[in-house]
Short mmCIF file of C-alpha atoms in Angstrom, two decimals:
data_model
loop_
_atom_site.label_atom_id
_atom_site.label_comp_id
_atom_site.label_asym_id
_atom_site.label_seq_id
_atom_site.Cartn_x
_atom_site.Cartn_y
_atom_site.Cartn_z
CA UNK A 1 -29.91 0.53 61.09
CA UNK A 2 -33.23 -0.70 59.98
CA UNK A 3 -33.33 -3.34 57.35
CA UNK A 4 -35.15 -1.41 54.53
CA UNK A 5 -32.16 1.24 54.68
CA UNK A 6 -29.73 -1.40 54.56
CA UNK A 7 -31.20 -2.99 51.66
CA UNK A 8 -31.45 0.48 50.08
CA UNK A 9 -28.34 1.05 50.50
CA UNK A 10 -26.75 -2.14 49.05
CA UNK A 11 -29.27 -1.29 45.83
CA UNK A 12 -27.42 2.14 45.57
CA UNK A 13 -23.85 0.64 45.88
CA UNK A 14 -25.47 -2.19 43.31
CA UNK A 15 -26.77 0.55 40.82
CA UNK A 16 -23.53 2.55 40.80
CA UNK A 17 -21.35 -0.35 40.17
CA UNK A 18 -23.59 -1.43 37.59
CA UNK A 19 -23.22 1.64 35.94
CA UNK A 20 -19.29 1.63 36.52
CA UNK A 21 -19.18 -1.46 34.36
CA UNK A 22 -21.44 -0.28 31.80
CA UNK A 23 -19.12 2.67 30.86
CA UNK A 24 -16.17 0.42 31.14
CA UNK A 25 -17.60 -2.18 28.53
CA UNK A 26 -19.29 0.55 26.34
CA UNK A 27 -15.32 1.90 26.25
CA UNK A 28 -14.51 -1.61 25.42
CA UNK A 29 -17.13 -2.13 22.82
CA UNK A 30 -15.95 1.43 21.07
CA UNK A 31 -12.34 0.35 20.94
CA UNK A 32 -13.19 -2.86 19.32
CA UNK A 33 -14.87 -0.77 16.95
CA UNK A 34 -11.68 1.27 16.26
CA UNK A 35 -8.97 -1.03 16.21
CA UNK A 36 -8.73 -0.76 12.04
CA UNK A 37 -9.63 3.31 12.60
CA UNK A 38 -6.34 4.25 13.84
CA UNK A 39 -5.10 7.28 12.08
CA UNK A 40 -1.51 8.14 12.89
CA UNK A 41 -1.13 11.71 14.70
CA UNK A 42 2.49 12.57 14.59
CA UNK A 43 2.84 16.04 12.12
CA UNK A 44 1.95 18.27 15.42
CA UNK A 45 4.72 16.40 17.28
CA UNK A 46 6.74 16.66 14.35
CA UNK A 47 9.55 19.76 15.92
CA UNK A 48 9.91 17.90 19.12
CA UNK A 49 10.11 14.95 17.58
CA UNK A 50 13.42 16.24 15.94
CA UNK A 51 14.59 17.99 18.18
CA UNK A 52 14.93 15.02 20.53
CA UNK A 53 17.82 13.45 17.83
CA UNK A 54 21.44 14.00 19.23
CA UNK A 55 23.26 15.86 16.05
CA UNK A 56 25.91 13.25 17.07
CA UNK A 57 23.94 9.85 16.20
CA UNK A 58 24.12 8.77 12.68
CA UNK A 59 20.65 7.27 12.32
CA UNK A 60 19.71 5.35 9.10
CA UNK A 61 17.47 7.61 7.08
CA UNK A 62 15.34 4.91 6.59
CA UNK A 63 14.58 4.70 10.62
CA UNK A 64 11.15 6.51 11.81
CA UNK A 65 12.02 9.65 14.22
CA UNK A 66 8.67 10.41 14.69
CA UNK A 67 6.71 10.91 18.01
CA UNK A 68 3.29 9.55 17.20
CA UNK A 69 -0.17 8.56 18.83
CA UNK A 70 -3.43 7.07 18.41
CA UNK A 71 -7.17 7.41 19.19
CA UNK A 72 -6.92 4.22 20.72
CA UNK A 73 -4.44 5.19 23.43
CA UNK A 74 -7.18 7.86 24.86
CA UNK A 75 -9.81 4.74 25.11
CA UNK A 76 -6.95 2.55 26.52
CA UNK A 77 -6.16 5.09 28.65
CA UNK A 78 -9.86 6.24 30.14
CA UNK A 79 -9.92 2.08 30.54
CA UNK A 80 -7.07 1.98 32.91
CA UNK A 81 -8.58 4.86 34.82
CA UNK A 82 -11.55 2.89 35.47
CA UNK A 83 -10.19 -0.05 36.03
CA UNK A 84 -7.89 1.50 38.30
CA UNK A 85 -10.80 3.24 40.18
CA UNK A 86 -12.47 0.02 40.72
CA UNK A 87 -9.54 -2.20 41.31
CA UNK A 88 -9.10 -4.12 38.65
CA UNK A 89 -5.74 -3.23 38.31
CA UNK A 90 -3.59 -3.61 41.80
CA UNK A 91 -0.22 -4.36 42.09
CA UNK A 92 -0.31 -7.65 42.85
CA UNK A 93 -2.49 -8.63 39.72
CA UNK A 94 0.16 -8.11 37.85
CA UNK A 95 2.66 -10.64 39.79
CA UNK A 96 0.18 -13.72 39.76
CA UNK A 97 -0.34 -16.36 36.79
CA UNK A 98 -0.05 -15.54 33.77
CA UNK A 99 0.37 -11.67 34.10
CA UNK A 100 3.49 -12.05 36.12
CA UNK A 101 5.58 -13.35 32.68
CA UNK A 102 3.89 -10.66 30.39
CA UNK A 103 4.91 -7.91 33.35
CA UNK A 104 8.36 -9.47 33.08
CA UNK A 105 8.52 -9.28 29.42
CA UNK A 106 7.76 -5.87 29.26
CA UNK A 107 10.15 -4.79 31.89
CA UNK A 108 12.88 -6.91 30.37
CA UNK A 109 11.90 -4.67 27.36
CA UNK A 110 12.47 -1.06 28.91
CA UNK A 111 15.97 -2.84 30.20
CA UNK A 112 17.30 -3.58 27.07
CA UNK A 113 16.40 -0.18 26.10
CA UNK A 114 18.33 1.13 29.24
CA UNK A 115 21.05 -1.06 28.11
CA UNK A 116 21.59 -0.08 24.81
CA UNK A 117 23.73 2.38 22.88
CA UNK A 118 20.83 5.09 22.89
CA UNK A 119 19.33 4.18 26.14
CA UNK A 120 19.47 8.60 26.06
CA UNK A 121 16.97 8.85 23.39
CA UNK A 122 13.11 9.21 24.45
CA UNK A 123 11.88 7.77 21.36
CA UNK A 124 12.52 3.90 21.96
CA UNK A 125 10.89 4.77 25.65
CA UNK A 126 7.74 6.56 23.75
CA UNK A 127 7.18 3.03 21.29
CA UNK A 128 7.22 1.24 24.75
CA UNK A 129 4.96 2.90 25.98
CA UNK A 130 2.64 1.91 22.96
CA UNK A 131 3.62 -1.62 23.87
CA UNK A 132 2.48 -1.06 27.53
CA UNK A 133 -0.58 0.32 26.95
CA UNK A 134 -2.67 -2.60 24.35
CA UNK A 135 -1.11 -5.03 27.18
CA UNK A 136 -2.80 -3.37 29.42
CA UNK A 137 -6.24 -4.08 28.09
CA UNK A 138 -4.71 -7.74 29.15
CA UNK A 139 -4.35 -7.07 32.47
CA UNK A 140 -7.18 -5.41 32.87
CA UNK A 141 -9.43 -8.08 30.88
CA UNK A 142 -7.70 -10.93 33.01
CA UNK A 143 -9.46 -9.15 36.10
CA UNK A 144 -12.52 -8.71 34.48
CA UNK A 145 -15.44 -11.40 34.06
CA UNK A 146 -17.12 -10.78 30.47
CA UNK A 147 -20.26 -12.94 30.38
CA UNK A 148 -21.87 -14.47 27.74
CA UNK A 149 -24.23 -12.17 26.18
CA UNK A 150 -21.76 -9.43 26.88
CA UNK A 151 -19.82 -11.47 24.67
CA UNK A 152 -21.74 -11.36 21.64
CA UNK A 153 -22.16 -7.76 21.51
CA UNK A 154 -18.13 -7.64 21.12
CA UNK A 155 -18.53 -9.86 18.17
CA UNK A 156 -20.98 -7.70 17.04
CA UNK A 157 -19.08 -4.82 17.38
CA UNK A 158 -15.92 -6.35 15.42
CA UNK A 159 -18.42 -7.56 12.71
CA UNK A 160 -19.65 -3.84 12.34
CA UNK A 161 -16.18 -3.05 11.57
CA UNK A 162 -15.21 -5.89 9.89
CA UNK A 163 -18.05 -4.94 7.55
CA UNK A 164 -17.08 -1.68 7.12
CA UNK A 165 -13.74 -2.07 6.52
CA UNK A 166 -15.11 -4.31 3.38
CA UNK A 167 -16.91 -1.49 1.99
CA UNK A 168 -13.88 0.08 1.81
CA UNK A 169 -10.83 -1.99 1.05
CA UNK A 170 -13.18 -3.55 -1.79
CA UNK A 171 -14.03 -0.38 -3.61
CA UNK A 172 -10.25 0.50 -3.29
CA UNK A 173 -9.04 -2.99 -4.73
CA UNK A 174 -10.78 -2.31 -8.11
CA UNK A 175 -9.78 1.36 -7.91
CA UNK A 176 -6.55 0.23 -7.54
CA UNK A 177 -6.37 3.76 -6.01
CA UNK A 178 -7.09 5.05 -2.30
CA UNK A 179 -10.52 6.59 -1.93
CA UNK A 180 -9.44 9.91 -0.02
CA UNK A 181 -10.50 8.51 3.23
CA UNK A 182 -7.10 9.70 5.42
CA UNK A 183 -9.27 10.81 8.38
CA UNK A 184 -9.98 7.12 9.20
CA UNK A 185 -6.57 5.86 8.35
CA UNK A 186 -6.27 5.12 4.74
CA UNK A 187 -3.03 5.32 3.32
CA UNK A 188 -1.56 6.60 -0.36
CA UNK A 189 -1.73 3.52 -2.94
CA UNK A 190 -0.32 5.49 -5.33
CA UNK A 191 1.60 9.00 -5.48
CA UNK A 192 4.35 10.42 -7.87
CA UNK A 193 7.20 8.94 -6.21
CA UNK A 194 5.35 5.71 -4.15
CA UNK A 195 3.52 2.77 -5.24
CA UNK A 196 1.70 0.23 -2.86
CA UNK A 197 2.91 -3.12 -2.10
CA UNK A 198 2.01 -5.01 -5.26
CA UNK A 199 2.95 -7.61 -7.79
CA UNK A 200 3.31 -7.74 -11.82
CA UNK A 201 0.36 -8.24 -13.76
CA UNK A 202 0.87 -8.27 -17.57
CA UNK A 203 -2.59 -7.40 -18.09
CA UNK A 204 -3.53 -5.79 -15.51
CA UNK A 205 -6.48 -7.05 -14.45
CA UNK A 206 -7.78 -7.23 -10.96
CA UNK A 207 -10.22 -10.58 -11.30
CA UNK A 208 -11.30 -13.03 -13.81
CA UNK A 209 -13.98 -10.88 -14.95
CA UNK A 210 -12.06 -8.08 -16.03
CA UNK A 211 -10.79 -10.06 -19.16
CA UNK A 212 -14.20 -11.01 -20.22
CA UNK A 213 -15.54 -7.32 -19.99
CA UNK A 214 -12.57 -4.46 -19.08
CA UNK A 215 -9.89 -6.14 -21.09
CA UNK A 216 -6.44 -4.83 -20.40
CA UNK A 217 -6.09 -1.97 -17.80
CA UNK A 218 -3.41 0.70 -18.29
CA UNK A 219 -1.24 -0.41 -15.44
CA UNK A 220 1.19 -3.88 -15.38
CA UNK A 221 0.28 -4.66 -12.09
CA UNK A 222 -2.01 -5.09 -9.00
CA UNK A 223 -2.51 -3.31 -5.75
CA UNK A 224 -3.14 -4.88 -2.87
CA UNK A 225 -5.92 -3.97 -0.79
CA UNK A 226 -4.95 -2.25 2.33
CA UNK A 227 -8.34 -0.28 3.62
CA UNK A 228 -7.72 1.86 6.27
CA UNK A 229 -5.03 -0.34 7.69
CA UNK A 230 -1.14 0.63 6.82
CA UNK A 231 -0.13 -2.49 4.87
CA UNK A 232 -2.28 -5.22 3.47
CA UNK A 233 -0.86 -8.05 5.64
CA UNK A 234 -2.65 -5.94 8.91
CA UNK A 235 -5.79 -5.80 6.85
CA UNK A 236 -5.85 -9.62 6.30
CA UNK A 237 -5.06 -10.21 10.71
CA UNK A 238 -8.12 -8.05 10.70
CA UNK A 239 -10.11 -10.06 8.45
CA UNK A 240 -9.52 -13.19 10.56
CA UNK A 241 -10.18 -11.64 13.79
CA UNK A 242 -13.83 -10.37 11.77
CA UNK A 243 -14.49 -14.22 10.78
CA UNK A 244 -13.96 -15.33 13.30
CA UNK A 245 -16.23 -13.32 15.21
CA UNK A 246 -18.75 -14.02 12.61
CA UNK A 247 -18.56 -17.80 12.85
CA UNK A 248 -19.34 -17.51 16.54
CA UNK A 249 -22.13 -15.06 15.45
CA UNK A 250 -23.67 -17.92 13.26
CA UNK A 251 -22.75 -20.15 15.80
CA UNK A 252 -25.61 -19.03 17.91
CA UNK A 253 -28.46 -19.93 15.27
CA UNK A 254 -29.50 -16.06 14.60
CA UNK A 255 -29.92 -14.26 11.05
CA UNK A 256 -27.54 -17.27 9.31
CA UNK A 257 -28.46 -15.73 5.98
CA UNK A 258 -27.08 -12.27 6.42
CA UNK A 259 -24.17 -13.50 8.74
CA UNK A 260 -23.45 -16.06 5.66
CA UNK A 261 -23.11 -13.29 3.68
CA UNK A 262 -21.12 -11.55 5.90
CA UNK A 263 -19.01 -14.28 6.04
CA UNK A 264 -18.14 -14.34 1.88
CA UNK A 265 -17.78 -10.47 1.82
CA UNK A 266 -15.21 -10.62 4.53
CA UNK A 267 -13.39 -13.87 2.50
CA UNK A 268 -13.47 -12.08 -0.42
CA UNK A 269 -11.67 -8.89 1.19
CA UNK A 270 -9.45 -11.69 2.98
CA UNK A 271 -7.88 -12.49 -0.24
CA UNK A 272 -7.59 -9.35 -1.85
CA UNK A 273 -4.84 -7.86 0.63
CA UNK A 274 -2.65 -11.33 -1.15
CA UNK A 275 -1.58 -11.86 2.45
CA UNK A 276 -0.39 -15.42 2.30
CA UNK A 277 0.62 -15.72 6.23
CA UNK A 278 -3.59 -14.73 6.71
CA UNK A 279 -4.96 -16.60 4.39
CA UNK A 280 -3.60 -19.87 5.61
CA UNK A 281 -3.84 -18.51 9.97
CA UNK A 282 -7.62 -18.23 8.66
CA UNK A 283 -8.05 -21.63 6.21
CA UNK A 284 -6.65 -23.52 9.97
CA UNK A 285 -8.24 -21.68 12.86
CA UNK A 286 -11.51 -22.24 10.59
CA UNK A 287 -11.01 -25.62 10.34
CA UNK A 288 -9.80 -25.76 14.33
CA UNK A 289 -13.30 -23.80 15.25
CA UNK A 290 -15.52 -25.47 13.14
CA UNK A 291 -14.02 -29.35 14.22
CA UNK A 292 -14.07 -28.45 17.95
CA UNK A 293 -17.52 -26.55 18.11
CA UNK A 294 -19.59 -29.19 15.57
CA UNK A 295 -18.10 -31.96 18.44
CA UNK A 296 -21.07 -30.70 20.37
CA UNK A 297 -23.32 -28.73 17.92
CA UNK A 298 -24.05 -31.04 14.80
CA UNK A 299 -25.48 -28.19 13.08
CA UNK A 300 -22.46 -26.23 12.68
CA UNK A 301 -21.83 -28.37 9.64
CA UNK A 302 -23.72 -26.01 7.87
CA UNK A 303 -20.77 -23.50 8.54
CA UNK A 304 -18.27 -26.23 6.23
CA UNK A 305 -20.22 -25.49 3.20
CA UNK A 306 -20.78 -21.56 3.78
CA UNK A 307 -16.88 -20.69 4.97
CA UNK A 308 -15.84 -23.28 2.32
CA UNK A 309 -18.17 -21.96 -0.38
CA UNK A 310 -16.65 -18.65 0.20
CA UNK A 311 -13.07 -19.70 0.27
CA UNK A 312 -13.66 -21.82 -3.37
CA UNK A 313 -15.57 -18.65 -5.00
CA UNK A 314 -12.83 -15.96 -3.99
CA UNK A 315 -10.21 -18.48 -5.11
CA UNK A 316 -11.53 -18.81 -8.58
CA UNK A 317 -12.48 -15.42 -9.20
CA UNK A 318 -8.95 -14.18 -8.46
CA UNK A 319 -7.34 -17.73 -9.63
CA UNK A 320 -5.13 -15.54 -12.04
CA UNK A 321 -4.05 -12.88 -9.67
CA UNK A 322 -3.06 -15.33 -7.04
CA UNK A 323 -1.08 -17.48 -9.77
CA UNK A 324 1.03 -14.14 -10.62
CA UNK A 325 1.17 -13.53 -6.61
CA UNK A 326 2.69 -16.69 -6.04
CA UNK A 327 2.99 -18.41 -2.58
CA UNK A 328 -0.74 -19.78 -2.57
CA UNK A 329 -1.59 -21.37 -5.76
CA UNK A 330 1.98 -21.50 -7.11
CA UNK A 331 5.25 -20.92 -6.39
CA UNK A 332 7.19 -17.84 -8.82
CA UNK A 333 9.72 -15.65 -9.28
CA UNK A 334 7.67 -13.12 -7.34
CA UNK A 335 7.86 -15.60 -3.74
CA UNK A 336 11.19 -16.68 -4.22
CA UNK A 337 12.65 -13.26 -4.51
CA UNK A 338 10.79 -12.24 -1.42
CA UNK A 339 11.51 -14.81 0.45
CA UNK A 340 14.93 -15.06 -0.57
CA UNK A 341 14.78 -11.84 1.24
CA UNK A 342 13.40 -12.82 4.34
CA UNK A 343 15.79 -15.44 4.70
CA UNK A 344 18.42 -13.58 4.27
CA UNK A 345 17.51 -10.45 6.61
CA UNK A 346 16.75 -13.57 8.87
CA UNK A 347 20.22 -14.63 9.15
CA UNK A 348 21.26 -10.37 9.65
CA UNK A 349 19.09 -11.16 12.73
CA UNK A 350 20.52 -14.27 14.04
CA UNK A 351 23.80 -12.44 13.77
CA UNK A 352 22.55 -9.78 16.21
CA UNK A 353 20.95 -12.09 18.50
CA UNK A 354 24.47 -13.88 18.90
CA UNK A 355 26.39 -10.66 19.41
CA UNK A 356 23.87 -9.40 22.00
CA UNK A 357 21.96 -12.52 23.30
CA UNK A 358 20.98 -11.66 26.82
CA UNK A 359 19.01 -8.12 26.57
CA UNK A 360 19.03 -7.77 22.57
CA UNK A 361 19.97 -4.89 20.80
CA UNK A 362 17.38 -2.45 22.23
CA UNK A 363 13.34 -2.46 21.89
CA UNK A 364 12.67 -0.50 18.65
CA UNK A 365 16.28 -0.50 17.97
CA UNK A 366 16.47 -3.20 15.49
CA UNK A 367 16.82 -0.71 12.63
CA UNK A 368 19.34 1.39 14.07
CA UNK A 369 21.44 -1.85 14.38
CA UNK A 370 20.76 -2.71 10.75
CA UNK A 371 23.11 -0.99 8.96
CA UNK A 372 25.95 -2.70 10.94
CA UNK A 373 25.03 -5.97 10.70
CA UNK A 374 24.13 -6.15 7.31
CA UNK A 375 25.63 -8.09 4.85
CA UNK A 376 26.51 -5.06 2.08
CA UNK A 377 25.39 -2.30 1.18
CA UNK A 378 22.91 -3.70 -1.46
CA UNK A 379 20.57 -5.84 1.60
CA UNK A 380 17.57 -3.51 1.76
CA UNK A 381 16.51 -2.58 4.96
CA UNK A 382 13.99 -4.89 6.12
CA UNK A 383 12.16 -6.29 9.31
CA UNK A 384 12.45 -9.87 9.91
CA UNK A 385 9.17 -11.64 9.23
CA UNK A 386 9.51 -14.32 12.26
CA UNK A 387 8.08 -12.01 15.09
CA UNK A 388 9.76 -14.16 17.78
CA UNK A 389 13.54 -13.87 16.29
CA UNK A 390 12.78 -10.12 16.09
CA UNK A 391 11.64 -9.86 19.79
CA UNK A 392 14.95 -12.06 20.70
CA UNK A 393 16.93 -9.44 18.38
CA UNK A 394 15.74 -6.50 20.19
CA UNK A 395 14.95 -7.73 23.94
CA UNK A 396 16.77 -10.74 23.91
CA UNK A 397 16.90 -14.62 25.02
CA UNK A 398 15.15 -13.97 28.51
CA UNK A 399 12.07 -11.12 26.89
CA UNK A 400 11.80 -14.10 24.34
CA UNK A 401 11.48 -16.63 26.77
CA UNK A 402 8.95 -14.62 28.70
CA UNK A 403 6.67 -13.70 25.88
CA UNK A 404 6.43 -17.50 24.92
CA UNK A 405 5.92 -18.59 28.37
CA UNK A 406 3.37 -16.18 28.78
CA UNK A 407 1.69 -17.19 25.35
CA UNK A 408 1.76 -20.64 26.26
CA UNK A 409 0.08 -20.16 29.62
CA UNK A 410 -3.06 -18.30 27.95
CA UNK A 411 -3.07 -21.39 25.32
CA UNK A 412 -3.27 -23.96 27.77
CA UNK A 413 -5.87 -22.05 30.41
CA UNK A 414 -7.96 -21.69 26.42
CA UNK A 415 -7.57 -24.94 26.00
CA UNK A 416 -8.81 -26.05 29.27
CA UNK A 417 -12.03 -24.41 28.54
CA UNK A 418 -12.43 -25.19 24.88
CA UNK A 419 -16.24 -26.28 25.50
CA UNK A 420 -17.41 -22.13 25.78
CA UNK A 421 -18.10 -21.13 22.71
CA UNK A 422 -16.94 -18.21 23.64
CA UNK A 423 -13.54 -18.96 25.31
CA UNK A 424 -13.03 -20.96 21.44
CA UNK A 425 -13.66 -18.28 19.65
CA UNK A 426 -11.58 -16.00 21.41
CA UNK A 427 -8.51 -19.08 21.83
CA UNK A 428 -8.88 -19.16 17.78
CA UNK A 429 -7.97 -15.43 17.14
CA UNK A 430 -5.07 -15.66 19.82
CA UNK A 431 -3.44 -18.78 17.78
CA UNK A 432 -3.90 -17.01 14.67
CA UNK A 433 -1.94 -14.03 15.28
CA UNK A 434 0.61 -16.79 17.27
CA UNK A 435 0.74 -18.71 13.31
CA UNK A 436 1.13 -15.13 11.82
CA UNK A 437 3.91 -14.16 13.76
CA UNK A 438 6.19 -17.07 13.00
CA UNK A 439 6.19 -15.80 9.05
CA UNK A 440 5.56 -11.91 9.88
CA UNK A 441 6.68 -9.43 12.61
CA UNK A 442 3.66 -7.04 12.99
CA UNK A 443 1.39 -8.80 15.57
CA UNK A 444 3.55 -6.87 18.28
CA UNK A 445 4.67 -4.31 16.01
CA UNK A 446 1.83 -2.68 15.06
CA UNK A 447 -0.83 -0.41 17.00
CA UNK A 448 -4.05 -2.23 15.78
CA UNK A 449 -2.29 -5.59 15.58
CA UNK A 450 -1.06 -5.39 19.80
CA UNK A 451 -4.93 -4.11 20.17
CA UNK A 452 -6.05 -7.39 18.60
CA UNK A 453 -3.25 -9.62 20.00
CA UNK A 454 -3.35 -8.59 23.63
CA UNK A 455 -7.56 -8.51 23.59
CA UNK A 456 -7.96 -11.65 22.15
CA UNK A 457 -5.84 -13.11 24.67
CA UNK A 458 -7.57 -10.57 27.75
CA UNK A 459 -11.22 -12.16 26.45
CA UNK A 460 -9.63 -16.06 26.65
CA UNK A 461 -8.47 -14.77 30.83
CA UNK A 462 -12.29 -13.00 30.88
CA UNK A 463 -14.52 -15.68 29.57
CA UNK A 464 -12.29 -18.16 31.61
CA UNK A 465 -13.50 -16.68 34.34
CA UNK A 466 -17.21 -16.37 34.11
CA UNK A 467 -16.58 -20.16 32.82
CA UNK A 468 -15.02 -21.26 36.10
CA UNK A 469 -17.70 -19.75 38.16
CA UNK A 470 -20.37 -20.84 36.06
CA UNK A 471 -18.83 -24.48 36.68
CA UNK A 472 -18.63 -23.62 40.11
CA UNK A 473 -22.36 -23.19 41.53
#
């Protein structure tokens, strides 16, 4: 073959798998745009979703029977195909490093489903699946090299939604009402027979301000700010994954001014979901990212005064608010009843854990157990807010040990590469959502928490990568 058809033919091969990766990052780029856009579709699924219940099983009538998916799933989904296509995913990839522990986590997972009293009922199977599928953005991300301008368009991306999510969770804070926005995910704040999560205010008010110009609103309390997310604990995750983002945005000397801004609005929303377990995961991976990075950029001491600036303003314009929330600024009635609570609906767990230590009680089964371990009739049926006791509850001592294993290996390859920006960035989301799940459950339990856990953890394998072979020439 003569050498100008050979090289034509290598450009062809080079131009299609060019264009194979652009689609697969432009789907990656739209489902970091979506993760807090995640409507739940369940009502059409709502007759086979019942029908599916054995008229024998007692279930608690506070347990969701539902059959339900999300937009995400389709992008996850159309990503696997790719990667799949291309061989990104091959069975061996998910036997080797790091992977092999998160592949034996989630099989340990379906087993103690198997092994449990309603191993028979698809619905456990179905919230699997929704585990599966965010950790397969891991796998596939671990296979993937991300470079570094890549990189900053997915911050980008996050910002955009970050931002957006502001200029809605904001306007819905002083509301203190939902602003009809159900298509994008928004829950009720406030119907006839439900309230939001909230907290007593005698006068109402929602900031300092609204005593010096509103003066007492018609309602005794405060709701939080959820956005489009379904509780305002998810919200604040988000908001940390957005600063994040935007520090390494600023990071890279372009537009400081607006990204500055950016950075208060997003504080600001931070503190109005009241989500204590955020609020500190963000006040430490700040200080973590902005220590490590000014070590070899002295002007990202600038950074201090901007995220600190923002932190002291939101503080004292919702100083009040946060002293009736209680668990920041001081210590009430409010936060010791709730986490009297917590403690106690810990020890219901520990209690399952001992009676079924090997294989748990069953993924997604933890409130069918409930009932039976808890201690009266009067507990209220809660989740346990340490996410690791309520993975050993439901998969048991070895899915446990193979979660943290596999957690621990993507901390140490992070912290191997600490120096790229990028790799830092990504390291400081992953520990957040670590330092969130020892006080809170939802960083595996909910759809747009997994999509944030398992990416930030796929991007720490990814930049790794291009890191190592950057090293390497």
């Amino acid at each position: 073959m003569e050498p100008s058809k050979v090289f034509e033919n290598r450009s062809f091969v080079e131009r299609v798998r060019g264009r194979a990766a652009d689609v697969f990052f432009s789907l990656l780029l739209l489902l970091c745009m979506l993760i807090p856009f995640q409507p739940r579709i369940y009502k059409f699924l709502q007759p086979f979703s019942l029908s599916l219940i054995n008229p024998g099983w007692h279930l608690p009538p506070y347990f969701e029977v539902h059959l339900d998916i999300f937009i995400s799933d389709f992008v996850i989904l159309l990503l696997v195909f790719y990667g799949l296509k291309k061989s990104l995913m091959q069975w061996k990839s998910f036997w080797e490093g790091e992977n092999k522990f998160l592949s034996l986590f989630l099989l340990i997972s379906l087993a103690s489903i198997i092994h449990s009293p309603f191993a028979t009922y698809p619905l456990p199977y179905w919230r699997w699946m929704h585990l599966v599928l965010p950790a397969g953005l891991f796998f596939l991300l671990s296979r993937y090299r991300i470079e570094e301008g890549s990189f900053s368009k997915i911050a980008q991306a996050v910002l955009a939604a970050s931002l957006l999510e502001c200029a809605i969770a904001i306007p819905q804070y002083f509301l203190q009402h939902s602003l009809g926005l159900k298509v994008l995910g928004e829950p009720t704040l406030m119907g006839r027979h439900y309230l939001g999560s909230h907290f007593p205010m005698s006068d109402g008010s929602v900031w300092i301000f609204d005593r010096l110009f509103y003066g007492v609103r018609q309602h005794f309390f405060v709701i939080r700010a959820y956005g489009t997310l379904p509780h305002p604990n998810i919200l604040g995750g988000f908001m940390v994954l957005g600063l994040i983002m935007t520090y390494y945005l600023w990071g890279q000397g372009k537009k400081r001014g607006l990204l500055s801004g950016a950075i208060a609005l997003q504080v600001f929303c931070l503190f109005i979901t009241y989500s204590r377990s955020a609020l500190y995961a963000a006040g430490f991976v700040t200080v973590v990212w902005v220590l490590l990075t000014s070590l070899k950029e002295k002007k990202i001491s600038a950074l201090v005064w901007v995220a600190g600036g923002s932190f002291l303003l939101s503080l004292g314009l919702l100083y009040p608010q946060l002293f009736e929330r209680g668990g920041v600024v001081s210590y009430n009635a409010v936060a010791q009843s709730s986490d009297a609570l917590r403690l106690t609906v810990q020890d219901v767990g520990i209690a399952m854990l001992r009676a079924h230590p090997l294989l748990g009680i069953g993924f997604n089964n933890y409130m069918l157990a409930f009932p039976t371990f808890a201690q009266g009739p009067s507990l209220p049926a809660t989740y346990i807010h340490n996410l690791y006791l309520h993975l050993g509850v439901e998969v048991g001592i070895l899915g446990v040990l193979s979660f943290l294993i596999f957690c621990f290996l993507v901390l140490k390859k992070g912290w191997e590469h600490r120096q790229s920006a990028e790799v830092l960035t990504c390291l400081c989301v992953f520990v957040a959502f670590l330092c969130i799940g020892l006080v809170d459950f939802y960083p595996l339990c909910a759809q747009q928490a997994r999509l944030i856990f398992f990416l930030s953890a796929g991007l720490v394998m990814s930049m790794t990568r291009y890191f190592g072979s950057r090293q390497s020439r």
